[in-house]
Coordinates of C-alpha atoms and ligand atoms in Angstrom, one line a residue:
M245 CA -2.5 12.0 17.7
G246 CA -1.8 12.7 14.0
S247 CA -2.6 10.3 11.2
S248 CA 0.9 8.8 11.1
Q249 CA 0.9 7.9 14.9
V250 CA -2.5 6.4 14.6
Q251 CA -1.8 4.5 11.4
G252 CA 1.7 3.5 12.5
E253 CA 0.5 1.9 15.7
L254 CA -2.3 0.0 13.8
W255 CA 0.0 -1.2 11.0
S256 CA 2.7 -2.4 13.4
A257 CA 0.3 -4.8 15.2
R258 CA 0.8 -7.7 12.7
A259 CA 3.7 -6.5 10.8
R260 CA 5.3 -9.9 10.4
E261 CA 2.1 -11.4 9.0
W262 CA 1.8 -8.5 6.5
A263 CA 5.4 -9.0 5.4
E264 CA 5.1 -12.8 5.1
L265 CA 1.6 -13.4 3.9
Q266 CA 0.2 -10.4 2.0
E267 CA 3.1 -8.2 0.7
G268 CA 4.6 -10.8 -1.7
S269 CA 1.5 -10.8 -3.8
F270 CA 2.1 -7.2 -4.9
R271 CA 5.4 -8.0 -6.6
P272 CA 3.9 -7.6 -10.2
L273 CA 2.6 -4.2 -9.2
Y274 CA 6.0 -3.0 -8.0
E275 CA 7.7 -4.4 -11.1
A276 CA 5.2 -2.7 -13.5
A277 CA 5.4 0.6 -11.6
F278 CA 9.2 0.7 -11.5
A279 CA 9.4 -0.3 -15.2
A280 CA 7.0 2.5 -16.1
A281 CA 9.0 5.1 -14.1
G282 CA 12.3 3.9 -15.7
V283 CA 13.9 2.7 -12.4
G284 CA 17.2 1.0 -13.3
R285 CA 20.9 1.1 -12.6
G286 CA 21.9 4.3 -10.8
S287 CA 18.3 5.5 -10.1
T288 CA 17.5 7.0 -6.7
V289 CA 14.1 5.8 -5.4
L290 CA 12.1 6.9 -2.3
D291 CA 9.2 4.6 -1.3
V292 CA 6.7 6.5 0.9
G293 CA 4.8 4.1 3.1
C294 CA 7.4 1.5 2.3
G295 CA 5.9 -1.1 4.7
A296 CA 8.1 -4.1 5.1
G297 CA 10.3 -3.0 2.2
L298 CA 9.7 -5.5 -0.6
A299 CA 9.3 -2.8 -3.2
L300 CA 12.6 -1.3 -2.1
Q301 CA 14.2 -4.7 -2.5
I302 CA 12.9 -4.9 -6.0
A303 CA 14.1 -1.4 -6.8
Q304 CA 17.6 -2.4 -5.5
A305 CA 17.5 -5.6 -7.6
R306 CA 17.0 -3.3 -10.6
G307 CA 20.1 -1.4 -9.7
A308 CA 18.6 1.5 -7.8
T309 CA 19.5 3.0 -4.5
G310 CA 16.5 2.8 -2.3
S311 CA 15.3 5.0 0.6
G312 CA 12.0 4.5 2.5
L313 CA 9.7 6.1 5.0
D314 CA 6.8 4.5 6.9
A315 CA 4.6 5.4 9.9
A316 CA 4.8 1.9 11.4
A317 CA 7.9 1.1 13.5
G318 CA 7.1 -2.7 13.2
L319 CA 7.1 -2.6 9.4
A320 CA 10.1 -0.2 9.1
A321 CA 12.1 -2.6 11.3
I322 CA 11.5 -5.4 8.8
A323 CA 12.3 -3.2 5.9
R324 CA 15.7 -2.3 7.5
Q325 CA 16.6 -5.9 8.0
R326 CA 15.6 -6.7 4.4
C327 CA 17.3 -3.7 2.8
P328 CA 20.7 -3.3 4.5
G329 CA 22.3 0.0 3.4
S330 CA 19.0 1.7 2.7
D331 CA 18.0 4.8 4.5
I332 CA 14.7 3.8 6.1
R333 CA 13.0 6.4 8.3
L334 CA 10.0 6.4 10.6
G335 CA 7.8 9.4 9.7
D336 CA 4.8 11.0 8.1
S337 CA 4.2 11.2 4.4
E338 CA 3.0 14.8 4.9
T339 CA 6.4 16.0 6.2
L340 CA 9.2 14.1 4.4
P341 CA 12.5 14.4 6.2
F342 CA 14.5 14.7 2.9
P343 CA 15.9 17.8 1.1
D344 CA 14.3 19.1 -2.1
A345 CA 15.1 17.2 -5.4
S346 CA 16.7 14.2 -3.6
F347 CA 15.3 11.4 -5.7
D348 CA 14.7 10.4 -9.4
V349 CA 11.5 8.5 -8.5
T350 CA 9.2 8.7 -5.5
T351 CA 6.6 5.9 -5.1
G352 CA 3.6 5.3 -2.8
F353 CA 2.1 1.9 -3.1
N354 CA -1.3 2.1 -1.3
S355 CA 0.1 4.7 1.1
F356 CA -0.6 8.3 0.0
Q357 CA -4.3 7.9 0.7
Y358 CA -3.7 7.2 4.4
A359 CA -2.3 10.8 4.9
A360 CA -4.8 13.1 6.7
D361 CA -4.2 15.4 3.6
P362 CA -3.2 13.3 0.6
V363 CA -2.6 16.3 -1.6
R364 CA -0.1 17.6 0.9
A365 CA 1.6 14.2 1.0
L366 CA 1.8 14.3 -2.8
A367 CA 3.2 17.9 -2.8
E368 CA 5.9 16.6 -0.4
A369 CA 6.6 13.7 -2.8
R370 CA 7.0 16.3 -5.6
R371 CA 9.3 18.5 -3.5
V372 CA 11.7 15.7 -2.8
T373 CA 11.8 14.5 -6.4
R374 CA 14.1 16.1 -8.9
P375 CA 12.7 18.2 -11.8
N376 CA 11.4 15.9 -14.5
G377 CA 11.6 13.0 -12.2
C378 CA 8.6 10.8 -11.5
V379 CA 6.0 10.3 -8.7
V380 CA 4.1 7.1 -8.8
I381 CA 0.8 6.7 -6.9
A382 CA -0.8 3.2 -6.7
V383 CA -4.2 2.3 -5.3
W384 CA -6.9 -0.4 -5.5
G385 CA -8.3 -0.8 -9.0
E386 CA -12.1 -1.0 -9.7
R387 CA -14.2 -2.7 -7.1
E388 CA -15.7 -5.1 -9.7
R389 CA -12.2 -6.4 -10.6
C390 CA -11.1 -7.0 -7.0
Q391 CA -12.0 -10.3 -5.5
L392 CA -11.1 -9.0 -2.1
A393 CA -13.8 -6.3 -2.3
P394 CA -16.3 -8.4 -0.1
Y395 CA -13.5 -8.8 2.5
L396 CA -13.0 -5.0 2.5
A397 CA -16.7 -4.5 2.8
A398 CA -16.9 -7.0 5.8
V399 CA -14.1 -5.1 7.6
G400 CA -15.8 -1.8 6.9
R401 CA -19.0 -3.0 8.6
L402 CA -17.0 -3.7 11.8
L403 CA -15.3 -0.3 11.9
P404 CA -16.7 2.7 13.8
P405 CA -19.1 4.6 11.5
P406 CA -17.1 6.8 9.1
P407 CA -17.8 10.5 9.0
P408 CA -20.3 11.4 6.3
G409 CA -18.6 11.5 2.9
A410 CA -15.4 9.8 4.1
P411 CA -13.6 8.1 1.2
G412 CA -13.8 4.3 1.1
P413 CA -11.0 2.0 -0.2
F414 CA -12.2 2.4 -3.9
A415 CA -12.5 6.2 -3.8
L416 CA -9.5 6.7 -6.0
S417 CA -10.1 3.7 -8.3
A418 CA -12.1 5.3 -11.1
P419 CA -10.4 6.6 -14.2
G420 CA -9.4 10.2 -13.6
A421 CA -9.4 10.1 -9.8
L422 CA -5.7 9.8 -9.3
E423 CA -5.1 12.5 -11.9
A424 CA -7.5 14.8 -9.9
L425 CA -5.4 14.2 -6.8
A426 CA -2.0 14.7 -8.5
E427 CA -2.7 17.9 -10.3
P428 CA -3.5 20.1 -7.2
A429 CA -0.2 18.8 -5.8
G430 CA 1.6 20.4 -8.8
L431 CA 2.3 17.1 -10.5
R432 CA 1.9 16.5 -14.3
P433 CA 0.0 13.2 -14.8
E434 CA 1.3 11.0 -17.6
A435 CA 0.3 7.3 -17.9
A436 CA -2.3 5.5 -15.7
R437 CA -2.1 1.7 -15.9
T438 CA -3.8 -1.3 -14.3
V439 CA -2.1 -4.5 -13.1
T440 CA -3.8 -7.6 -11.8
T441 CA -2.1 -9.5 -9.0
S442 CA -3.0 -12.8 -7.3
M443 CA -3.0 -13.3 -3.6
R444 CA -2.8 -17.0 -2.5
F445 CA -3.0 -18.7 0.9
A446 CA -2.5 -22.4 1.5
D447 CA -5.6 -22.8 3.7
E448 CA -8.3 -20.9 5.6
A449 CA -6.1 -20.5 8.7
T450 CA -3.3 -19.0 6.7
A451 CA -5.8 -16.8 4.8
L452 CA -7.2 -15.5 8.1
R453 CA -3.7 -14.9 9.5
G454 CA -2.7 -12.9 6.4
L455 CA -5.9 -11.0 6.0
L456 CA -6.0 -9.9 9.7
A457 CA -2.8 -8.1 9.0
S458 CA -3.7 -4.5 8.1
G459 CA -4.3 -1.3 9.8
A460 CA -8.1 -1.2 9.1
V461 CA -8.5 -4.8 10.3
E462 CA -6.6 -4.0 13.5
R463 CA -8.9 -1.1 14.1
A464 CA -12.0 -3.4 13.4
I465 CA -10.6 -5.9 16.0
R466 CA -10.3 -3.1 18.6
T467 CA -13.8 -1.9 17.8
S468 CA -15.7 -5.2 17.4
G469 CA -13.5 -7.9 18.9
E470 CA -11.4 -10.5 17.1
D471 CA -14.0 -13.2 17.0
M472 CA -16.5 -11.0 15.1
V473 CA -13.8 -9.9 12.7
R474 CA -12.5 -13.4 12.1
G475 CA -16.1 -14.6 11.5
G476 CA -16.9 -11.7 9.1
I477 CA -13.7 -12.2 7.1
A478 CA -14.1 -16.1 7.0
E479 CA -17.6 -15.6 5.5
A480 CA -16.5 -12.9 3.0
I481 CA -13.6 -14.9 1.6
R482 CA -15.5 -18.1 1.1
P483 CA -15.9 -17.6 -2.7
G484 CA -12.0 -17.6 -3.0
R485 CA -11.8 -21.2 -1.7
Q486 CA -10.3 -23.6 -4.3
S487 CA -11.0 -27.4 -4.5
D488 CA -7.7 -28.1 -2.8
G489 CA -8.6 -25.9 0.2
S490 CA -6.4 -23.1 -0.7
Y491 CA -7.7 -19.5 -1.2
V492 CA -6.9 -17.3 -4.2
F493 CA -7.9 -13.7 -4.9
A494 CA -7.2 -11.8 -8.1
N495 CA -7.2 -8.0 -7.6
E496 CA -6.7 -5.1 -9.9
W497 CA -4.5 -2.1 -9.0
R498 CA -4.3 1.2 -10.7
F499 CA -1.1 3.3 -10.7
L500 CA -0.4 6.7 -12.1
V501 CA 3.0 8.0 -13.2
S502 CA 3.3 11.8 -13.0
R503 CA 6.2 14.1 -13.8
V504 CA 7.6 16.7 -11.5
Ligands
SAM1403 C1 -1.5 -0.7 2.6 S1 0.0 -0.6 3.5 C2 1.2 -0.6 2.1 C3 2.6 -0.9 2.5 C4 3.6 -1.1 1.4 N1 3.6 0.1 0.5 C5 3.2 -2.3 0.6 O1 2.9 -2.2 -0.7 O2 3.2 -3.4 1.1 C6 0.0 1.2 4.0 C7 1.2 1.7 4.6 O3 1.2 3.1 4.7 C8 1.7 3.4 6.0 N2 1.2 4.7 6.4 C9 -0.1 5.0 6.8 N3 -0.2 6.3 7.1 C10 1.0 6.9 6.9 C11 1.5 8.2 7.0 N4 0.7 9.2 7.3 N5 2.8 8.4 6.7 C12 3.6 7.4 6.3 N6 3.2 6.1 6.2 C13 1.9 5.9 6.4 C14 1.4 2.3 6.9 O4 2.2 2.2 8.0 C15 1.5 1.1 5.9 O5 2.8 0.6 5.9

């Protein structure tokens, strides 16, 4: 099975929880990226790895026409409900089913790095974007500025051992790393920026429901069992507990705007 079939199945498992409990926290990242890429009235935007479609909803609210593609049928179905009139396809970021130069702006919010060959996925993003249009790549910021880093580490310990040298979640977070990925894809890097977002959950049960909803966690559950994963995550997120019992995590994101 290719990366998109494997990832799509994993990311579909708890699509509703992702959409309702995690995705909303990324709103400031989407807004900052669309502002930096000049998305406004009349823009055409493709969101690669569009998930449940909140970024596309935000692009539409700015006056853009949105299209999306994701590997996960469960997430794409939610995106279609949320973005009526948008062209949302199921597919693989490495083979985008759109003609050359179709969009003003192509974005990938935490998605290009899931491709088996991220440079190929970025070359595809470049192909479907018009000359002088923008491609935006967004990934986790630096580990020290991500309060969910212990959660990611706990999940990593419950996954099958990665092949030697396999990139971890922060592999693209250092200054210059996104540029080093974009250039071989034929993109011209411009501004790299960081945005800090805040993820909030009302209580521990809700935090666990939300934080179980990702492809990596689903793979950890299938490897180590749900009880182990719940226990590991509950311990890792304890520092985020507030005096009222809610959980809050501030996380940095890095995004790069490149020209085609
Ligand atoms: C971290 S989630 C981000 C989702 C969305 N961009 C957001 O900000 O909420 C990663 C997304 O990438 C999608 N994905 C993973 N591998 C993919 C591939 N090869 N092609 C297309 N989408 C992929 C997953 O299904 C998932 O929706």
